[in-house]
XYZ file of C-alpha atoms in Angstrom:
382
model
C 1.271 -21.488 9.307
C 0.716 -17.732 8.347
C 1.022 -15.321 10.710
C -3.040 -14.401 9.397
C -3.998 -17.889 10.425
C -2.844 -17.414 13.809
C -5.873 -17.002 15.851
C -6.131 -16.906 19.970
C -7.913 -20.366 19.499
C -4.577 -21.778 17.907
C -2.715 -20.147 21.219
C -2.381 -21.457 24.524
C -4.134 -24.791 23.154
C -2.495 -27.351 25.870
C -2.432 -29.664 22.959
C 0.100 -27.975 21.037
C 1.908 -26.030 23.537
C 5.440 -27.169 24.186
C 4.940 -26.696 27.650
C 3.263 -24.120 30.273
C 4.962 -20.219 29.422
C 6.313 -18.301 31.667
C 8.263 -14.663 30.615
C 11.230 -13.231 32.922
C 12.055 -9.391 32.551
C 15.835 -8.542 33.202
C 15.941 -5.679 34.902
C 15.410 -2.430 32.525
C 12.964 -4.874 30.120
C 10.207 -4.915 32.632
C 8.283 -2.039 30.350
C 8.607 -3.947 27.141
C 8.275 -7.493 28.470
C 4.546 -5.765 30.483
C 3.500 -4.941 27.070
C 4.392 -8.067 25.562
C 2.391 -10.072 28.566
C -0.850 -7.662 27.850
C -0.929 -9.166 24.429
C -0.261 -12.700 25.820
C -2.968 -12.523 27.924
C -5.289 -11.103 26.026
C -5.029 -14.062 23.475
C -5.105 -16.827 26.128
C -8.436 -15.019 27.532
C -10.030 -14.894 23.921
C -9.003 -18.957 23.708
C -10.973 -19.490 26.633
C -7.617 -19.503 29.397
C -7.851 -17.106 32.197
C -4.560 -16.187 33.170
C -3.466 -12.888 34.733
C 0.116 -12.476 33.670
C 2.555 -14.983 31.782
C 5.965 -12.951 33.947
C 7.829 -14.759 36.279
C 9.042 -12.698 39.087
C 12.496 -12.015 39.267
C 15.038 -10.076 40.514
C 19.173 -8.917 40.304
C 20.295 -7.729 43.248
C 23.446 -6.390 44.080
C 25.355 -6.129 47.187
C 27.760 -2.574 48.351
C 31.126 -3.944 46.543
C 29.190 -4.378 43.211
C 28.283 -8.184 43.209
C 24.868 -9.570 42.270
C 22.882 -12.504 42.213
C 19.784 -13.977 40.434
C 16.897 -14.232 41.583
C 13.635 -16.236 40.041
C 11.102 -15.474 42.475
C 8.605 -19.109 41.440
C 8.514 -22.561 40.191
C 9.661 -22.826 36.682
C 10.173 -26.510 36.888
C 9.109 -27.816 33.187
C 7.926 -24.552 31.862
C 9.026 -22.770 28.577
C 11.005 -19.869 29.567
C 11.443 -16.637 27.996
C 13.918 -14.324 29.108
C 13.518 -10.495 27.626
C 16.804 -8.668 28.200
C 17.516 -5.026 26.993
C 21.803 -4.831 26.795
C 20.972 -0.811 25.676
C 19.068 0.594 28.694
C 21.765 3.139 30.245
C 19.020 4.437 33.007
C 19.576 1.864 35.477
C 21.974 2.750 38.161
C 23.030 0.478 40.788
C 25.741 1.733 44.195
C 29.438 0.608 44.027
C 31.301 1.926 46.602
C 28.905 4.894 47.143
C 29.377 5.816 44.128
C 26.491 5.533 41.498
C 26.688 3.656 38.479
C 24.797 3.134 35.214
C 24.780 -0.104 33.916
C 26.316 -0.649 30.589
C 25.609 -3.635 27.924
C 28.162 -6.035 30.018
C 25.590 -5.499 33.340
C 23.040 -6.137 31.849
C 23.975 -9.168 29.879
C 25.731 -10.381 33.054
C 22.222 -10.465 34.715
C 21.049 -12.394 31.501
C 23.607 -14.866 32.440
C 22.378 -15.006 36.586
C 19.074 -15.188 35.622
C 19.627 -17.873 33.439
C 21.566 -19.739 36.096
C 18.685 -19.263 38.605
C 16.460 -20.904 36.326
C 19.024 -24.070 37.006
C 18.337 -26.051 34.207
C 14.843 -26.713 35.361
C 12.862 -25.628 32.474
C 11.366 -27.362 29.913
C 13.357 -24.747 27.656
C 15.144 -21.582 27.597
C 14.595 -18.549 24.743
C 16.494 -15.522 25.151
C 14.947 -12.243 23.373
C 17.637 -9.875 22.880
C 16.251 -7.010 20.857
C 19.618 -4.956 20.521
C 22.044 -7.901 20.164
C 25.326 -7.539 22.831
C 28.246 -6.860 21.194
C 26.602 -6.997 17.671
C 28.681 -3.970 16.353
C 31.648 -5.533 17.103
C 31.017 -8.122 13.983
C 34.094 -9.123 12.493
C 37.830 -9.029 13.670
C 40.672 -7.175 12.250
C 44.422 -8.245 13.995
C 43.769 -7.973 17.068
C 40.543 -7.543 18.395
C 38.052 -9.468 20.426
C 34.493 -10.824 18.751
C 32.454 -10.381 22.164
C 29.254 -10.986 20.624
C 30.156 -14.428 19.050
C 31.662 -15.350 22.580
C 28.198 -14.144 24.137
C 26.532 -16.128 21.873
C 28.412 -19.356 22.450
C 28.247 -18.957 26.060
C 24.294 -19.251 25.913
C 23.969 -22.095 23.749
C 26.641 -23.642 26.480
C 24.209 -22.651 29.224
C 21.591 -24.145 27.541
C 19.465 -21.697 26.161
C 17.652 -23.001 22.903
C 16.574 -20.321 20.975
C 17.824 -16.426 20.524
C 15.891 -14.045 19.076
C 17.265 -10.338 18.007
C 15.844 -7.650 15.900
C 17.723 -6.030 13.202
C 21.189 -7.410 13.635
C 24.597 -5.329 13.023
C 25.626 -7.966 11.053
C 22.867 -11.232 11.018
C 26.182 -13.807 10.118
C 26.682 -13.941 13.406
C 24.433 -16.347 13.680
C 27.301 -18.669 12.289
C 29.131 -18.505 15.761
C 26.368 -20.737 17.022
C 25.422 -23.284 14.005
C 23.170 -25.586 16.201
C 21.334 -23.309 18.255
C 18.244 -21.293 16.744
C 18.843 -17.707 15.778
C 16.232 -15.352 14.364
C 17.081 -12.095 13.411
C 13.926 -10.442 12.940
C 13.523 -6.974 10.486
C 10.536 -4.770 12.247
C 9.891 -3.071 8.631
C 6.239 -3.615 8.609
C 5.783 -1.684 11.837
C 7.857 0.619 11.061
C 5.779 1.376 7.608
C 2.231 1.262 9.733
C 3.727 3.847 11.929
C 4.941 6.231 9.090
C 1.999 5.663 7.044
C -0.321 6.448 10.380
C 1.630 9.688 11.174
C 2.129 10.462 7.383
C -0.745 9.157 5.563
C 0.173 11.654 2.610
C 3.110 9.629 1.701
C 3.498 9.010 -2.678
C 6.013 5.696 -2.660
C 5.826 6.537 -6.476
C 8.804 6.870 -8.076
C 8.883 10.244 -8.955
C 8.132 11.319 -5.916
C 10.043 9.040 -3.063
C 12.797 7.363 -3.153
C 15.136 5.096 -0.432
C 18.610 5.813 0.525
C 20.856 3.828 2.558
C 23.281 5.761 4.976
C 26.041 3.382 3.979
C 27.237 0.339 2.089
C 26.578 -1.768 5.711
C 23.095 -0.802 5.243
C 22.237 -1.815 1.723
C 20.482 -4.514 2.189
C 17.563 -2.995 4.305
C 17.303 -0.423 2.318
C 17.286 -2.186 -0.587
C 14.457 -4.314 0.949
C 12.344 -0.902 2.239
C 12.806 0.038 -1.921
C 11.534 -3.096 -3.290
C 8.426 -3.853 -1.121
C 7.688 0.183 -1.547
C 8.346 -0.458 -5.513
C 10.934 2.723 -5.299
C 13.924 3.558 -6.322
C 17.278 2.874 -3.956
C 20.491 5.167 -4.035
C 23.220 5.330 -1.335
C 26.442 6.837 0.020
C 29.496 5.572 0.744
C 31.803 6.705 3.676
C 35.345 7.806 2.338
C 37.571 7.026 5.186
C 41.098 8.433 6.035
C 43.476 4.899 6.723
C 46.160 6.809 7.787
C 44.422 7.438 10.889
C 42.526 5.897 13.908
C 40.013 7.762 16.197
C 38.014 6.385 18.999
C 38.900 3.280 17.445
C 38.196 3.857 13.827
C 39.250 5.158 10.514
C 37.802 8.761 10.185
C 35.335 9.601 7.654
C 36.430 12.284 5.298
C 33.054 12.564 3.411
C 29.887 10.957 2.442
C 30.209 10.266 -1.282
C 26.514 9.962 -3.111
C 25.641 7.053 -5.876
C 22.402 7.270 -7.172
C 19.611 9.294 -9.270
C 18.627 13.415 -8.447
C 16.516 13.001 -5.086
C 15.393 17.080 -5.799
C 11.946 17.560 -4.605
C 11.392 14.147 -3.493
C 10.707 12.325 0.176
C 13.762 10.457 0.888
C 13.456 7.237 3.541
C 17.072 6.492 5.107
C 17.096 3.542 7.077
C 19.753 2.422 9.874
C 20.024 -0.316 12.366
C 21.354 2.390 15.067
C 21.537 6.085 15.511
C 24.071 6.382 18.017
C 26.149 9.770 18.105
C 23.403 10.816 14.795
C 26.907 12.327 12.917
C 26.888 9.962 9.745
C 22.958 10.389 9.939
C 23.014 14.203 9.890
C 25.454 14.497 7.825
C 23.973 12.432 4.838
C 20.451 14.307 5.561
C 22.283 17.449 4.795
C 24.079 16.150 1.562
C 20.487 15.441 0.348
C 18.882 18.709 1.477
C 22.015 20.809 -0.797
C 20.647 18.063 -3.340
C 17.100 19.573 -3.061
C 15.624 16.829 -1.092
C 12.095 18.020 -0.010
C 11.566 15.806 2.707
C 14.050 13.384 4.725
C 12.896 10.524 6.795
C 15.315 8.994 8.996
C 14.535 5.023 10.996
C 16.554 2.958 13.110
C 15.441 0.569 14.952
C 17.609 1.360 17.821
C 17.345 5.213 18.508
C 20.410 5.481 20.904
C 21.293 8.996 20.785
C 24.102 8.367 22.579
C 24.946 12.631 22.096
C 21.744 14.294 22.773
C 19.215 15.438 20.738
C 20.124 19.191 20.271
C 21.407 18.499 16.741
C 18.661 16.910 15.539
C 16.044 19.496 16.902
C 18.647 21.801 14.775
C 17.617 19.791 11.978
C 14.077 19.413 12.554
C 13.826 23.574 12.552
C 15.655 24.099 9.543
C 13.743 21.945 7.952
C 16.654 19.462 6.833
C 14.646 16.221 9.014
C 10.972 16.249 8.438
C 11.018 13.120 10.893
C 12.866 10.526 12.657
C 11.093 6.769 13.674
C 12.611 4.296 16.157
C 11.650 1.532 18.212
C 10.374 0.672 21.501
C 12.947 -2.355 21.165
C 15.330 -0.606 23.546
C 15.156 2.226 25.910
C 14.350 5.410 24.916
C 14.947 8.843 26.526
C 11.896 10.251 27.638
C 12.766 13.738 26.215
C 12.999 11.793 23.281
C 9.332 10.640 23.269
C 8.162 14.150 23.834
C 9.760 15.775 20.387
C 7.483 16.526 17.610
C 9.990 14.920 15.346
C 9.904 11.500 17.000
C 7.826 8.756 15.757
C 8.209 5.483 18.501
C 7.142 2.108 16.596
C 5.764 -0.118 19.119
C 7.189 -3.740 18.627
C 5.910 -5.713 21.743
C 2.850 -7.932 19.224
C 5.448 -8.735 17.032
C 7.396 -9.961 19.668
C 4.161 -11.517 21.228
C 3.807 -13.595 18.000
C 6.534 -14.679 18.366
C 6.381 -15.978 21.556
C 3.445 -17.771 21.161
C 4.518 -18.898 17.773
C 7.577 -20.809 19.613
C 5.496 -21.888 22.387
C 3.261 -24.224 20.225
C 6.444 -25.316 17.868
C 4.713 -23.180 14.626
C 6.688 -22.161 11.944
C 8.151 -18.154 12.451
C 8.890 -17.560 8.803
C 5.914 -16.288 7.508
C 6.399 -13.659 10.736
C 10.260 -12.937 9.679
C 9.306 -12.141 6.341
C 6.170 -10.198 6.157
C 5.806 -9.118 2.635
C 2.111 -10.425 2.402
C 1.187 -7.570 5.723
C 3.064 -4.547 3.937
C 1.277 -5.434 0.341
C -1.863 -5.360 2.143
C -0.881 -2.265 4.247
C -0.150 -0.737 0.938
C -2.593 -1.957 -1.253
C -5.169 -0.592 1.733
C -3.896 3.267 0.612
C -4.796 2.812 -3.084
């Protein structure tokens, strides 16, 4: 069933719900998960269900040495269970020692894990939403390395937990570390067009005048799928590394090499999964603006900015970034959400649908795969 045919009279039907639905925010998802459960109740309303909120109560408390507990604050007994976690929010800070700290991706999936154990195996079924996917950048192993996210993801599906949805995986093939469980990996592109096209309505995805670029050769395939759905052309760079050397882990980059047509006075679109430090990013933005580049778009879905933002609101001045969009799929600085070169694509529906998709056993693929929504989007300009 088409994501168009899903109306509120198809959700929250007791007839074809799995079982009753109950949503668990780990702590630092409680914003996205409340704007997921506005949507959720909104639709049951509309089908005729009054029902306040779909979120289960919950808590992680931890105790002066550092341990913690979880905490599920009602009766899940038989219920479908969703559990949003957010591995990327650095703002929470919890006391150790008197000391403060800030909870990294291993905290937070730890409380993933508690929660999950709280829930003791009394649900119906377990789904775990992980937007920004733990450990996904660590994808494959050279010598002698760990694979943390495939070990994550085989410790869920030995805790039980049925389904796993992420958004814009690293590397999607991790999926194969868990054959039998369910895995989406879930591309937000058309949001991500509605919010450029509703900020930048003068967009021309003619040829002449706009054209895709991916970062890297990691990123090629989501830019090449931003290029064909836009009907543009796709270039890219390639990162010339020194393998003589290792820094913070990895090979230097010596230069961005370019492989593709003259981008002078067009729009150029350069999506990434992450901007993290924003180097690589910055750096390619520049190579295009010395190629006469008249506009550069930057997107990733996570929009870390891991160093600050002073470099970009360099860019933004001098006129080498004409805008940046991210996500509301992990946390965001809130001086981030203030700058006039920041577009935030809100992705709680889409994760809604899904939800409620699940819920009533319906088909998710015509909601992976959009391409019907962005040719009407589109076709809505002409």
């Amino acid at each position: 069933m088409s994501t168009n045919s899903m109306k509120p009279s198809v959700f929250f039907n007791p007839e074809s719900q799995v079982a009753d639905l109950g949503v668990i925010a780990c702590p630092g998802a409680e914003e996205f998960t409340h704007l997921i459960d506005n949507y959720l109740t909104s639709w049951s309303k509309e089908a005729g269900i009054e029902k306040d909120t779909f979120i289960i109560g919950s808590d992680c408390p931890r105790f002066q040495n550092g341990d913690a507990k979880g905490l599920v604050k009602e009766s899940v007994r038989g219920d479908d269970i969703f559990i949003v976690v957010d591995p990327g929010n650095y703002s929470l800070t919890y006391n150790l020692f008197g000391h403060e700290n800030h909870m990294s991706p291993d905290d937070h999936y730890a409380n993933l894990k508690r929660l999950i154990q709280a829930v003791a195996g009394r649900a119906h079924r377990v789904s775990v939403i992980m937007p920004s996917l733990y450990g996904g950048r660590q994808h494959r192993r050279v010598v002698r390395e760990s694979l943390d996210c495939a070990v994550a993801l085989q410790e869920l599906q030995s805790m039980g937990v049925d389904n796993i949805i992420t958004f814009d995986a690293h590397d999607p093939r991790m999926m194969n570390a868990v054959p039998l469980t369910s895995f989406d990996n879930v591309m937000p592109t058309y949001q991500v067009l509605k919010a450029l096209l509703h900020h930048m309505p003068e967009l021309n995805f003619d040829k002449d005048h706009f054209i895709v670029i991916s970062p890297d050769e990691g990123a090629i395939n989501r830019n090449m799928y931003f290029s064909s759905v836009l009907g543009c052309n796709l270039g890219m760079f390639y990162k010339r590394r020194d393998y003589t050397r290792v820094v913070n882990g990895r090979n230097p980059i010596v230069a961005h090499e370019y492989l593709g047509e003259s981008v002078e006075g067009k729009t150029v679109f350069i999506a990434d999964d992450i901007i993290a430090s924003g180097e690589s990013m910055l750096e390619v933005a520049r190579e295009l603006k010395k190629r006469g580049a008249k506009h550069i778009i930057a997107n990733a879905t996570f929009p870390l900015f891991t160093s600050g933002l002073s470099k970009f609101d360099e860019c933004y001045a001098d006129g080498t970034l004409t805008a940046v969009l991210g996500t509301n799929l992990t946390y965001r600085k809130p001086e981030l959400l203030e700058r006039d070169w920041y577009i935030d694509v809100d992705c709680s529906k889409y994760t809604a649908y899904f939800i409620a998709a699940i819920n009533h056993d319906m088909s998710v693929s015509s909601i992976i795969d959009p391409i019907a929504k962005i040719e009407a989007l589109l076709k809505g300009r002409k």
